[in-house]
Coordinates of C-alpha atoms in Angstrom, one line a residue:
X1 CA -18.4 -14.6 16.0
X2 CA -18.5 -16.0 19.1
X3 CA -19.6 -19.4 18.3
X4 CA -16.6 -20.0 15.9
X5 CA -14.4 -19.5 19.2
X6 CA -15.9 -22.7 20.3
X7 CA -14.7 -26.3 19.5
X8 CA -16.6 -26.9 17.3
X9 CA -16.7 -23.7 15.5
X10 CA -12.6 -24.6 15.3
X11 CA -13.0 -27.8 14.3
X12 CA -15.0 -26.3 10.9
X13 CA -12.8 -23.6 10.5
X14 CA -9.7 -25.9 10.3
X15 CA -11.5 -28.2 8.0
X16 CA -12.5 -24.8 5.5
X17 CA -9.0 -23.8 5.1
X18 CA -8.7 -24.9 1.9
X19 CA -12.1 -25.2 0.5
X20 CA -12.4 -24.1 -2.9
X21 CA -15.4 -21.2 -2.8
X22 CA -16.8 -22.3 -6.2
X23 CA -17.8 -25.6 -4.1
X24 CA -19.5 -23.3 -1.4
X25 CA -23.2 -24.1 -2.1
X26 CA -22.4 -28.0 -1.9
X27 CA -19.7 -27.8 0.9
X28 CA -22.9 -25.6 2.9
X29 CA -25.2 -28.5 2.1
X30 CA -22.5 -31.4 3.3
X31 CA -21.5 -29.3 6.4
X32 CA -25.0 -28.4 7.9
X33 CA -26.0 -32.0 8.0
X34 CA -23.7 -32.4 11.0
X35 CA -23.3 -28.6 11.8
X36 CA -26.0 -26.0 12.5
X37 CA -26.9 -24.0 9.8
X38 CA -26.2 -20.5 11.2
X39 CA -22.4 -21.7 12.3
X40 CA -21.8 -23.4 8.8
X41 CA -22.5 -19.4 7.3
X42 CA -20.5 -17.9 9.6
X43 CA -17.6 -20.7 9.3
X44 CA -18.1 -20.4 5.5
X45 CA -17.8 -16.2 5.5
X46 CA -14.9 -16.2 8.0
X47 CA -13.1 -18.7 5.3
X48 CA -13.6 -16.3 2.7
X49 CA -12.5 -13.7 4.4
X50 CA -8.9 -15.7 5.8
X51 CA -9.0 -16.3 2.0
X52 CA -8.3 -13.2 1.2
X53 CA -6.2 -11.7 4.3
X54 CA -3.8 -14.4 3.2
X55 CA -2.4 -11.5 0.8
X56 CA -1.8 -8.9 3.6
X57 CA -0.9 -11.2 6.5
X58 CA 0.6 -14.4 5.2
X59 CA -1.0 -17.7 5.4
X60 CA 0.3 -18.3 9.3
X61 CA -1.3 -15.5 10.9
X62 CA -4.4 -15.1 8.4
X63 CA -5.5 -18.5 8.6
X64 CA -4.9 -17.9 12.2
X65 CA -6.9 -14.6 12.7
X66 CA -10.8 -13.1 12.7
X67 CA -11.9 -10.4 10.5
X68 CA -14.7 -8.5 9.3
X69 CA -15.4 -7.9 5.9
X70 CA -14.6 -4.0 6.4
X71 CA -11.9 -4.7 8.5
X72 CA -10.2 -6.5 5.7
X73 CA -10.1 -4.0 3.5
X74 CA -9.2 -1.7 5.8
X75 CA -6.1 -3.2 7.7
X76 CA -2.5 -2.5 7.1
X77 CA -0.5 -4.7 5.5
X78 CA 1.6 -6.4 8.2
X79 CA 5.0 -5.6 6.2
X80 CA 3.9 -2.2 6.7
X81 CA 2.9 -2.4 10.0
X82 CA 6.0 -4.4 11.0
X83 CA 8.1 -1.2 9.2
X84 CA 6.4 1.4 11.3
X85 CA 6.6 -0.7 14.7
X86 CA 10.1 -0.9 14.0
X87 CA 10.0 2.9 13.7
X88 CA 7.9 3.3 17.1
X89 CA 10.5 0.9 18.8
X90 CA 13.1 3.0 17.6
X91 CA 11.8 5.8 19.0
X92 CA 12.2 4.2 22.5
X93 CA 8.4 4.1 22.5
X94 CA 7.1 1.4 25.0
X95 CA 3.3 2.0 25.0
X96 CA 1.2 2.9 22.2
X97 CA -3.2 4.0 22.7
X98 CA -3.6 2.3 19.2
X99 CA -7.0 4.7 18.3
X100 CA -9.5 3.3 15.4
X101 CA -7.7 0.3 16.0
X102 CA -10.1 -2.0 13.3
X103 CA -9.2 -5.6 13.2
X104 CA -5.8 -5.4 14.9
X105 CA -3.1 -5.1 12.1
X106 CA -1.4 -2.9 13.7
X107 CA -1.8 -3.7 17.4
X108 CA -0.4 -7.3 16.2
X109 CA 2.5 -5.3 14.9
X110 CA 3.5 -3.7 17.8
X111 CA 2.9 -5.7 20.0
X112 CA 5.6 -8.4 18.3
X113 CA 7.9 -5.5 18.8
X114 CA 7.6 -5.5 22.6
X115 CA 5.0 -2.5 22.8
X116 CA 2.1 -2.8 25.1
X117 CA -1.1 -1.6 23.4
X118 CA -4.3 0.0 24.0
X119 CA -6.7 -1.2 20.8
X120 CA -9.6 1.3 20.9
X121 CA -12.4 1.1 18.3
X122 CA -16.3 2.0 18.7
X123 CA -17.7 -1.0 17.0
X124 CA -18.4 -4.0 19.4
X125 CA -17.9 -6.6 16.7
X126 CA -14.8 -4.9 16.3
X127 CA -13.1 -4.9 19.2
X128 CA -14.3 -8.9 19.9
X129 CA -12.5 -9.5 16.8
X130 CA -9.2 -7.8 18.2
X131 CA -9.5 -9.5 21.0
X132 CA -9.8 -12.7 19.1
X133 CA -6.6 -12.6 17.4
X134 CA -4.5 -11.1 19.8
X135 CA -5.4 -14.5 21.8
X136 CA -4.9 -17.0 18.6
X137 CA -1.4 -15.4 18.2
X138 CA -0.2 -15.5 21.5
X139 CA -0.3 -11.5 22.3
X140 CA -3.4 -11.1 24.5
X141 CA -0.9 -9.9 27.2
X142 CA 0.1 -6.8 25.5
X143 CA -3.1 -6.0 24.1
X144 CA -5.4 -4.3 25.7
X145 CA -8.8 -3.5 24.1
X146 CA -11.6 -1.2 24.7
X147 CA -14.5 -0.1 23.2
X148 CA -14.9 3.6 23.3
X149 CA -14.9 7.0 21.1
X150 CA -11.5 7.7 20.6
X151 CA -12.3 11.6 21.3
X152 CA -13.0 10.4 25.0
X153 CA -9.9 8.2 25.7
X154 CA -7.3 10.1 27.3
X155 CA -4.0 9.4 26.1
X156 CA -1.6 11.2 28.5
X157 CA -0.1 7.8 30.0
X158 CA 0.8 6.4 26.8
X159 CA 4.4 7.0 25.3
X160 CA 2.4 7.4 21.6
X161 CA -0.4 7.7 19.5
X162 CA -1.4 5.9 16.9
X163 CA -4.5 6.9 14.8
X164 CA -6.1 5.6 12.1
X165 CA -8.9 7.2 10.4
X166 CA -11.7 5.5 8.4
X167 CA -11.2 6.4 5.3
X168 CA -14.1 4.5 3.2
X169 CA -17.8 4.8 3.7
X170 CA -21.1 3.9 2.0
X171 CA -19.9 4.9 -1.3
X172 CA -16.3 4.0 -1.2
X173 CA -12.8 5.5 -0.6
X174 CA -12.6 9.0 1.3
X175 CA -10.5 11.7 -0.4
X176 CA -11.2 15.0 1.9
X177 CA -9.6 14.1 4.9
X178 CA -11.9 16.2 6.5
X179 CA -14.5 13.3 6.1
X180 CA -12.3 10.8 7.5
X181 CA -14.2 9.6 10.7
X182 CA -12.0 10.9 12.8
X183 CA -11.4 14.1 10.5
X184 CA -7.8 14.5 9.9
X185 CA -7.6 17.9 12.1
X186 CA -9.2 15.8 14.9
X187 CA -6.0 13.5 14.4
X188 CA -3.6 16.2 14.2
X189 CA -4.5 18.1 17.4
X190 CA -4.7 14.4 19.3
X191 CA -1.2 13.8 18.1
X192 CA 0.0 17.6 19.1
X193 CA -0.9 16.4 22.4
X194 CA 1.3 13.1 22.5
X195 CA 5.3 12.8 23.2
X196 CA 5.2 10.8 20.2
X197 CA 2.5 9.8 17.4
X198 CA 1.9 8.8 13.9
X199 CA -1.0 9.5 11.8
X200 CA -1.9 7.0 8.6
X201 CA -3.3 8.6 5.7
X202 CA -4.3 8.6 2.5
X203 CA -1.2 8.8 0.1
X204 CA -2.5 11.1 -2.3
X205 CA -2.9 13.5 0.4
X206 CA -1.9 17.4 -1.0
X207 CA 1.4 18.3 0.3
X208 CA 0.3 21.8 1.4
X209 CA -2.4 20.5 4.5
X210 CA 0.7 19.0 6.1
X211 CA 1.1 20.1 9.3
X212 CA 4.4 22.1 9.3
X213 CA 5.7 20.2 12.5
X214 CA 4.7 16.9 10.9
X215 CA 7.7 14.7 9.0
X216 CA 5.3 12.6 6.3
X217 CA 6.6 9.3 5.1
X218 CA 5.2 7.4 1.8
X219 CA 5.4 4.0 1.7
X220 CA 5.3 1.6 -0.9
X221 CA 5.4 -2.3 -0.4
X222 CA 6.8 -4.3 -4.0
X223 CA 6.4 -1.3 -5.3
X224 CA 2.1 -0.5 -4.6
X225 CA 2.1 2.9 -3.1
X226 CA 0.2 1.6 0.6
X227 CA -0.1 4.8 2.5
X228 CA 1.3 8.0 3.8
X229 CA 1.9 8.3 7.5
X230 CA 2.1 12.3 9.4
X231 CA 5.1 11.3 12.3
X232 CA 5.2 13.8 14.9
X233 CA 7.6 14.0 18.1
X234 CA 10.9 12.0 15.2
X235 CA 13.2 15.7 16.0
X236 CA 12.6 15.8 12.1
X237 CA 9.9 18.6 11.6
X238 CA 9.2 19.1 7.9
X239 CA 11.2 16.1 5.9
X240 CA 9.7 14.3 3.5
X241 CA 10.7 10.6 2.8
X242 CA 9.8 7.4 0.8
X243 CA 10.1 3.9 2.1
X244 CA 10.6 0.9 -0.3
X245 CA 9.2 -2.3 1.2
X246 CA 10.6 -4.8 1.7
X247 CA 14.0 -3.7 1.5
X248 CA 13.6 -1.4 3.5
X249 CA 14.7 1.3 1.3
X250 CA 14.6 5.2 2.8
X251 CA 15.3 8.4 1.0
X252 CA 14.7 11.3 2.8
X253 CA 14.3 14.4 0.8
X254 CA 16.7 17.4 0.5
X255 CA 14.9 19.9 -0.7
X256 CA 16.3 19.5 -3.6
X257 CA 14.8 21.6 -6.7
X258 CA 13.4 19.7 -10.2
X259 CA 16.3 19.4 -12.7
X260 CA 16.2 20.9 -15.7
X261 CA 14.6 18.4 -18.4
X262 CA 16.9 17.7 -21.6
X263 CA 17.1 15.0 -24.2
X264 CA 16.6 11.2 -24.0
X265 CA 19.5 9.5 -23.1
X266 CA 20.2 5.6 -22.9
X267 CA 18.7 4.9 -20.1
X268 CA 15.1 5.5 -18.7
X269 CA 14.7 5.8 -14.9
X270 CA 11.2 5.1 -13.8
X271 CA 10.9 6.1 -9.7
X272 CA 9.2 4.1 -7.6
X273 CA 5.2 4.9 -6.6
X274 CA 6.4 6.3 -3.0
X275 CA 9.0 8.6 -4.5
X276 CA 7.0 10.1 -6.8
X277 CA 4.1 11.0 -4.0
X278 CA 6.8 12.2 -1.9
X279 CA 8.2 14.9 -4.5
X280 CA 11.4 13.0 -4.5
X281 CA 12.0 12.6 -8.3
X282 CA 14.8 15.4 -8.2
X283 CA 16.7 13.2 -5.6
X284 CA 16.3 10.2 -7.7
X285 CA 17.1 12.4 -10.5
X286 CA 20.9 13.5 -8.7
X287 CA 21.5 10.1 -7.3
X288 CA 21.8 8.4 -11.1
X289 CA 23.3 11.8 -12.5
X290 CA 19.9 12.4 -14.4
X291 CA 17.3 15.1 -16.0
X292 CA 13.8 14.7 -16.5
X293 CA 12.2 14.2 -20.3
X294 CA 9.6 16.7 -19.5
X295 CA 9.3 19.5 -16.8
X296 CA 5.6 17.7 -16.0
X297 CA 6.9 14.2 -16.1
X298 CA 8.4 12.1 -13.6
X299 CA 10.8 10.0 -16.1
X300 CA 14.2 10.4 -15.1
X301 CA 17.1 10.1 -18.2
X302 CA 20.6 9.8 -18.2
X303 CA 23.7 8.5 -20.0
X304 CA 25.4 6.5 -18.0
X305 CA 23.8 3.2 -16.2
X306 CA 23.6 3.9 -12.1
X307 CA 22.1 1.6 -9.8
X308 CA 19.4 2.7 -7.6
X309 CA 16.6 0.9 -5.3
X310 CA 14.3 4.0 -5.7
X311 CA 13.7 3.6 -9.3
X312 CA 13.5 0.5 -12.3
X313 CA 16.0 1.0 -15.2
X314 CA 15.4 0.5 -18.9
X315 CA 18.2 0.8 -21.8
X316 CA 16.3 3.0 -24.5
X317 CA 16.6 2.0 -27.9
X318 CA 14.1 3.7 -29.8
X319 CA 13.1 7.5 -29.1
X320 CA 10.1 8.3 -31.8
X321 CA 7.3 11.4 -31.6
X322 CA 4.2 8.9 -31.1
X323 CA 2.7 7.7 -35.0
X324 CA 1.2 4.2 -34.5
X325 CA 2.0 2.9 -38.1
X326 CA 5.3 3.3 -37.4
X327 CA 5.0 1.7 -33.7
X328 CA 3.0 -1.2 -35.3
X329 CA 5.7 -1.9 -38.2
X330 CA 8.0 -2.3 -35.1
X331 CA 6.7 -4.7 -33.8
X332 CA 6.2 -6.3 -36.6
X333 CA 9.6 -6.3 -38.2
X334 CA 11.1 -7.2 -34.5
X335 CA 8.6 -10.1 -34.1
X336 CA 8.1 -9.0 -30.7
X337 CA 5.3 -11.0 -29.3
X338 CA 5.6 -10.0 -25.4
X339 CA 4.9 -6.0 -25.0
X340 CA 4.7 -4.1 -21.8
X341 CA 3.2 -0.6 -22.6
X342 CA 3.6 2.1 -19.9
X343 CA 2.0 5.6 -20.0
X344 CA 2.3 8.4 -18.1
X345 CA 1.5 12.3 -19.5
X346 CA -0.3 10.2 -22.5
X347 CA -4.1 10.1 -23.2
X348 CA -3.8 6.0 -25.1
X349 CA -5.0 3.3 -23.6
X350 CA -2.6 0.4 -23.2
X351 CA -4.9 -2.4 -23.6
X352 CA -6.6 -0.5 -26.5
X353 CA -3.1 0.1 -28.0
X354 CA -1.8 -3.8 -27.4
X355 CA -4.9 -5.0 -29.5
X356 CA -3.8 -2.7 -32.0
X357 CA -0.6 -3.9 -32.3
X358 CA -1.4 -7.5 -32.4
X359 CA 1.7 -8.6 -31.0
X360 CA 3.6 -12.2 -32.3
X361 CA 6.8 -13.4 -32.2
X362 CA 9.6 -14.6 -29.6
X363 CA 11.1 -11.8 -28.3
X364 CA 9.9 -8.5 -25.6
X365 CA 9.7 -5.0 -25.5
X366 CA 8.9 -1.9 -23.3
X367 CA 7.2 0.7 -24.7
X368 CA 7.1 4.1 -22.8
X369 CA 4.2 6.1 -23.6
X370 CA 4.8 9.8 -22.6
X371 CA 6.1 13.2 -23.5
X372 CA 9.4 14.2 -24.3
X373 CA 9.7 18.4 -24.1
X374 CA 5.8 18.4 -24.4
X375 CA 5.7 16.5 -27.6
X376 CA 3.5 13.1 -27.4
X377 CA 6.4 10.2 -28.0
X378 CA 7.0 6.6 -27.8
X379 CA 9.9 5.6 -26.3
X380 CA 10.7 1.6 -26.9
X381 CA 13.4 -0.7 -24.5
X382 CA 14.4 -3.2 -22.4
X383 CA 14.9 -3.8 -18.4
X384 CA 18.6 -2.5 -17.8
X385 CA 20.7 -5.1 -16.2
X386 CA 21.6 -3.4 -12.4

């Protein structure tokens, strides 16, 4: 790492940024006849890895920045970040002890929103790598970072906390948050402690281990479900919200009880990822004057057409209990060559099903595989004009 912070380590990074990686073994050969062979590899792997940030951080900043190959899968996504510095900033905080920091996402984040940091993280390489980028992008001076276990940092001079858990080890993705390194009770009690903090989690996190004084936030970003974040110190104890990035797009909650389901109507309301983790579906459900198809199902219907930014639209045309003979003389006698098959409360595989179908001809469809009052159906459409 260090080496690539010299001149000559820059000088091969900026000639790498748009190497092609099939032509790695022949751009390693050309490069280490000038270069030493140990700083072509690293040059070569931190290429990749800007590569592939590009997607989070944009081409500016990633091609810009250091990583790790953990630390790129790990980081938030700067339109995230951005949304919950924003949120931070809001909340008049000024100085955030940024614990389980990883590469910096997040530090970067607040920091552009005038918050002075403290990036702690327990890996060396890590915390060199912080340091790093918060120089390359102009922000060393609100960036602070130390290496240290965040259970000995003491937090009481900061206006928040900000912690984020590991939650991937040797064999993959973490689903107790118990086994998040911190645990997530560890987290809790650190934020208890704090005027102000926010805890980023897992989205699929069960509803009931919320702390009661906690608000929790899902947010999705082009509509990906990204993560679910536990606020503490907002004056909103208990609400439940989903944020649709880029917009941004809130709903918060009200508590609001499922609707009773009923029959298909013209229109198919499909909630976004964030709303659905959030138990929002009734709110979706009231905003477009809806009911659900199915009491286990999170498809909204209704009659009439009502714009909404927390859920895509679809004029129904077809509603049919699910016989593929019938599905593929459809298609057929519609010469529909362009399908998009969606499932949810269905055991078929799409991509199974599309081979089946053996799609041709100029024009699209939808095709909604699901249950309508617990009977397995295919519902068929198009994208309702908003």
């Amino acid at each position: 790492m260090g080496a690539l912070l010299g001149e000559e380590g820059q000088r091969l990074l900026a000639g790498l940024r748009d190497y092609e990686p099939g032509q790695e073994l022949a751009t390693a050969t050309r490069l280490r006849r000038e270069h030493p062979a140990e700083l072509v590899s690293a040059a070569l792997g931190m290429a990749r890895l800007r590569q592939r940030a590009v997607a989070k951080f944009g081409a500016e900043d990633a091609y810009r920045m250091y990583f790790t190959p953990g630390g790129v899968e790990q980081a938030t996504r700067a339109s995230v970040a951005a949304h919950r510095a924003r949120r931070f900033a809001e909340l008049g905080v000024r100085s955030v002890a940024d614990l389980c920091c990883g590469i910096g996402g997040d530090a970067i984040a607040l920091a552009r929103a005038g918050i002075s940091v403290l990036a702690v993280d327990r890996s060396e390489e890590t915390c060199e790598v912080v340091r790093a980028n918060a120089a390359a992008l102009g922000l060393g001076g609100l960036i602070e970072v130390r290496r240290a276990d965040v259970a000995d940092v003491d937090t009481s001079g900061y206006d928040a906390v900000f912690v984020d858990p590991a939650r991937r080890g040797g064999r993959g993705r973490i689903f107790d948050p118990e086994a998040y390194s911190p645990p997530l009770s560890w987290a809790v009690e650190a934020a208890r402690t704090a005027r102000h903090a926010a805890l980023k989690i897992a989205p699929g996190i069960p509803h009931e281990i919320i702390p009661a004084e906690a608000e929790a936030e899902w947010i999705s970003d082009g509509g990906d479900v990204k993560e679910a974040v536990l606020w503490f110190g907002t004056g909103a104890p208990g609400a439940r919200s989903a944020t649709l990035l880029p917009g941004p797009y809130t709903l918060l909650g009200a508590g609001l009880p499922d609707p009773e389901p009923g029959p298909v109507g013209r229109y198919l309301y499909e909630p976004d990822g964030a709303v659905i983790r959030a138990h929002l579906v009734a709110d979706v459900a009231r905003q477009v004057g809806g009911r659900l198809i199915d009491p286990t199902i999170a498809y909204v219907t209704a009659d009439k057409m009502r714009t909404t930014p927390y859920a895509a639209a679809y004029a129904i045309t077809d509603v049919l209990p699910f016989n593929l003979k019938k599905l593929k003389a459809i298609v057929r006698e519609r010469a529909i060559g362009v399908v998009v098959i969606k499932k949810r409360g269905s055991a078929v595989e799409p991509e199974e099903l599309r081979r089946k179908l053996k799609p041709s001809g100029p024009n699209s469809c939808v095709i909604f595989l699901t249950r309508v009052a617990g009977a397995p159906s295919m519902l068929l459409g198009q994208p309702a004009a908003g």
